Amino acid sequence: SISTVGNYLHITIQNTISESVLQNNKALKTSKSNAKLHGFGKESVTETVQKHDGMIDFYEENSWFVADVMVKLNQK
């Protein structure tokens, strides 16, 4: 989902999980066989969030893995 909260763009991305990702993979490293071609999402999102004075939170809720992102909207 995407919405605005004050001067922030709020983006929530969620995927269903069958077991705890945060407990079994705290570093959130890719589990795909060719790791050299995968696993850039978390790093690129984190860099973008930092660049735009934002916040990012990863958590689990009711069998969902959630990435909650807020980035400042440009003020001109």
mmCIF file with all atom_site columns, C-alpha atoms in Angstrom:
data_model
loop_
_atom_site.group_PDB
_atom_site.id
_atom_site.type_symbol
_atom_site.label_atom_id
_atom_site.label_alt_id
_atom_site.label_comp_id
_atom_site.label_asym_id
_atom_site.label_entity_id
_atom_site.label_seq_id
_atom_site.pdbx_PDB_ins_code
_atom_site.Cartn_x
_atom_site.Cartn_y
_atom_site.Cartn_z
_atom_site.occupancy
_atom_site.B_iso_or_equiv
_atom_site.pdbx_formal_charge
_atom_site.auth_seq_id
_atom_site.auth_comp_id
_atom_site.auth_asym_id
_atom_site.auth_atom_id
_atom_site.pdbx_PDB_model_num
ATOM 1  C CA . SER A 1 1  ? 0.000  0.000   0.000  1.00 0.00 ? 1  SER A CA 1
ATOM 2  C CA . ILE A 1 2  ? 1.088  3.590   -0.566 1.00 0.00 ? 2  ILE A CA 1
ATOM 3  C CA . SER A 1 3  ? -0.231 6.669   1.229  1.00 0.00 ? 3  SER A CA 1
ATOM 4  C CA . THR A 1 4  ? 0.919  10.016  2.569  1.00 0.00 ? 4  THR A CA 1
ATOM 5  C CA . VAL A 1 5  ? 1.326  10.738  6.265  1.00 0.00 ? 5  VAL A CA 1
ATOM 6  C CA . GLY A 1 6  ? 2.125  14.380  6.902  1.00 0.00 ? 6  GLY A CA 1
ATOM 7  C CA . ASN A 1 7  ? 5.256  15.197  4.866  1.00 0.00 ? 7  ASN A CA 1
ATOM 8  C CA . TYR A 1 8  ? 6.079  11.518  4.301  1.00 0.00 ? 8  TYR A CA 1
ATOM 9  C CA . LEU A 1 9  ? 5.301  8.952   1.659  1.00 0.00 ? 9  LEU A CA 1
ATOM 10 C CA . HIS A 1 10 ? 4.356  5.744   3.490  1.00 0.00 ? 10 HIS A CA 1
ATOM 11 C CA . ILE A 1 11 ? 4.898  2.448   1.649  1.00 0.00 ? 11 ILE A CA 1
ATOM 12 C CA . THR A 1 12 ? 4.028  -0.932  3.139  1.00 0.00 ? 12 THR A CA 1
ATOM 13 C CA . ILE A 1 13 ? 5.104  -4.137  1.398  1.00 0.00 ? 13 ILE A CA 1
ATOM 14 C CA . GLN A 1 14 ? 4.120  -7.513  2.796  1.00 0.00 ? 14 GLN A CA 1
ATOM 15 C CA . ASN A 1 15 ? 4.528  -11.174 1.908  1.00 0.00 ? 15 ASN A CA 1
ATOM 16 C CA . THR A 1 16 ? 3.021  -14.214 3.547  1.00 0.00 ? 16 THR A CA 1
ATOM 17 C CA . ILE A 1 17 ? 5.448  -16.420 5.479  1.00 0.00 ? 17 ILE A CA 1
ATOM 18 C CA . SER A 1 18 ? 5.191  -19.952 6.809  1.00 0.00 ? 18 SER A CA 1
ATOM 19 C CA . GLU A 1 19 ? 7.864  -19.420 9.471  1.00 0.00 ? 19 GLU A CA 1
ATOM 20 C CA . SER A 1 20 ? 9.643  -16.500 11.076 1.00 0.00 ? 20 SER A CA 1
ATOM 21 C CA . VAL A 1 21 ? 11.994 -14.772 8.660  1.00 0.00 ? 21 VAL A CA 1
ATOM 22 C CA . LEU A 1 22 ? 13.431 -12.485 11.325 1.00 0.00 ? 22 LEU A CA 1
ATOM 23 C CA . GLN A 1 23 ? 14.142 -15.348 13.689 1.00 0.00 ? 23 GLN A CA 1
ATOM 24 C CA . ASN A 1 24 ? 15.658 -17.650 11.035 1.00 0.00 ? 24 ASN A CA 1
ATOM 25 C CA . ASN A 1 25 ? 17.405 -15.048 8.858  1.00 0.00 ? 25 ASN A CA 1
ATOM 26 C CA . LYS A 1 26 ? 18.117 -11.926 10.927 1.00 0.00 ? 26 LYS A CA 1
ATOM 27 C CA . ALA A 1 27 ? 20.406 -10.439 8.264  1.00 0.00 ? 27 ALA A CA 1
ATOM 28 C CA . LEU A 1 28 ? 17.661 -10.902 5.635  1.00 0.00 ? 28 LEU A CA 1
ATOM 29 C CA . LYS A 1 29 ? 20.087 -12.498 3.184  1.00 0.00 ? 29 LYS A CA 1
ATOM 30 C CA . THR A 1 30 ? 18.678 -14.048 0.018  1.00 0.00 ? 30 THR A CA 1
ATOM 31 C CA . SER A 1 31 ? 18.035 -17.765 0.105  1.00 0.00 ? 31 SER A CA 1
ATOM 32 C CA . LYS A 1 32 ? 18.042 -18.074 -3.693 1.00 0.00 ? 32 LYS A CA 1
ATOM 33 C CA . SER A 1 33 ? 20.632 -20.411 -5.213 1.00 0.00 ? 33 SER A CA 1
ATOM 34 C CA . ASN A 1 34 ? 22.476 -17.713 -7.179 1.00 0.00 ? 34 ASN A CA 1
ATOM 35 C CA . ALA A 1 35 ? 22.993 -15.096 -4.461 1.00 0.00 ? 35 ALA A CA 1
ATOM 36 C CA . LYS A 1 36 ? 25.223 -12.976 -6.729 1.00 0.00 ? 36 LYS A CA 1
ATOM 37 C CA . LEU A 1 37 ? 22.186 -12.130 -8.869 1.00 0.00 ? 37 LEU A CA 1
ATOM 38 C CA . HIS A 1 38 ? 19.676 -11.678 -6.024 1.00 0.00 ? 38 HIS A CA 1
ATOM 39 C CA . GLY A 1 39 ? 19.282 -10.002 -2.661 1.00 0.00 ? 39 GLY A CA 1
ATOM 40 C CA . PHE A 1 40 ? 19.754 -6.351  -3.608 1.00 0.00 ? 40 PHE A CA 1
ATOM 41 C CA . GLY A 1 41 ? 16.259 -5.194  -2.631 1.00 0.00 ? 41 GLY A CA 1
ATOM 42 C CA . LYS A 1 42 ? 16.820 -4.594  1.074  1.00 0.00 ? 42 LYS A CA 1
ATOM 43 C CA . GLU A 1 43 ? 20.116 -2.791  0.477  1.00 0.00 ? 43 GLU A CA 1
ATOM 44 C CA . SER A 1 44 ? 18.785 -0.525  -2.270 1.00 0.00 ? 44 SER A CA 1
ATOM 45 C CA . VAL A 1 45 ? 15.611 0.329   -0.339 1.00 0.00 ? 45 VAL A CA 1
ATOM 46 C CA . THR A 1 46 ? 17.629 1.073   2.816  1.00 0.00 ? 46 THR A CA 1
ATOM 47 C CA . GLU A 1 47 ? 20.002 3.360   0.874  1.00 0.00 ? 47 GLU A CA 1
ATOM 48 C CA . THR A 1 48 ? 17.085 5.215   -0.726 1.00 0.00 ? 48 THR A CA 1
ATOM 49 C CA . VAL A 1 49 ? 15.347 5.628   2.628  1.00 0.00 ? 49 VAL A CA 1
ATOM 50 C CA . GLN A 1 50 ? 18.504 7.067   4.198  1.00 0.00 ? 50 GLN A CA 1
ATOM 51 C CA . LYS A 1 51 ? 19.041 9.401   1.235  1.00 0.00 ? 51 LYS A CA 1
ATOM 52 C CA . HIS A 1 52 ? 15.536 10.844  1.661  1.00 0.00 ? 52 HIS A CA 1
ATOM 53 C CA . ASP A 1 53 ? 15.517 11.289  5.457  1.00 0.00 ? 53 ASP A CA 1
ATOM 54 C CA . GLY A 1 54 ? 13.257 8.316   5.900  1.00 0.00 ? 54 GLY A CA 1
ATOM 55 C CA . MET A 1 55 ? 12.627 5.377   8.156  1.00 0.00 ? 55 MET A CA 1
ATOM 56 C CA . ILE A 1 56 ? 12.360 1.654   7.485  1.00 0.00 ? 56 ILE A CA 1
ATOM 57 C CA . ASP A 1 57 ? 11.098 -1.105  9.718  1.00 0.00 ? 57 ASP A CA 1
ATOM 58 C CA . PHE A 1 58 ? 10.910 -4.852  9.116  1.00 0.00 ? 58 PHE A CA 1
ATOM 59 C CA . TYR A 1 59 ? 8.518  -6.858  11.258 1.00 0.00 ? 59 TYR A CA 1
ATOM 60 C CA . GLU A 1 60 ? 6.182  -9.836  11.241 1.00 0.00 ? 60 GLU A CA 1
ATOM 61 C CA . GLU A 1 61 ? 2.483  -9.851  11.949 1.00 0.00 ? 61 GLU A CA 1
ATOM 62 C CA . ASN A 1 62 ? -0.105 -12.630 11.602 1.00 0.00 ? 62 ASN A CA 1
ATOM 63 C CA . SER A 1 63 ? 1.992  -14.768 9.190  1.00 0.00 ? 63 SER A CA 1
ATOM 64 C CA . TRP A 1 64 ? 3.091  -11.741 7.168  1.00 0.00 ? 64 TRP A CA 1
ATOM 65 C CA . PHE A 1 65 ? 6.604  -10.349 6.725  1.00 0.00 ? 65 PHE A CA 1
ATOM 66 C CA . VAL A 1 66 ? 6.246  -6.572  6.491  1.00 0.00 ? 66 VAL A CA 1
ATOM 67 C CA . ALA A 1 67 ? 8.581  -3.851  5.236  1.00 0.00 ? 67 ALA A CA 1
ATOM 68 C CA . ASP A 1 68 ? 7.296  -0.472  6.385  1.00 0.00 ? 68 ASP A CA 1
ATOM 69 C CA . VAL A 1 69 ? 8.958  2.493   4.662  1.00 0.00 ? 69 VAL A CA 1
ATOM 70 C CA . MET A 1 70 ? 8.549  6.231   5.118  1.00 0.00 ? 70 MET A CA 1
ATOM 71 C CA . VAL A 1 71 ? 10.438 8.811   3.051  1.00 0.00 ? 71 VAL A CA 1
ATOM 72 C CA . LYS A 1 72 ? 10.182 12.584  3.179  1.00 0.00 ? 72 LYS A CA 1
ATOM 73 C CA . LEU A 1 73 ? 8.320  14.176  0.323  1.00 0.00 ? 73 LEU A CA 1
ATOM 74 C CA . ASN A 1 74 ? 10.173 16.917  -1.552 1.00 0.00 ? 74 ASN A CA 1
ATOM 75 C CA . GLN A 1 75 ? 9.336  20.360  -0.325 1.00 0.00 ? 75 GLN A CA 1
ATOM 76 C CA . LYS A 1 76 ? 9.872  23.127  -2.862 1.00 0.00 ? 76 LYS A CA 1
#
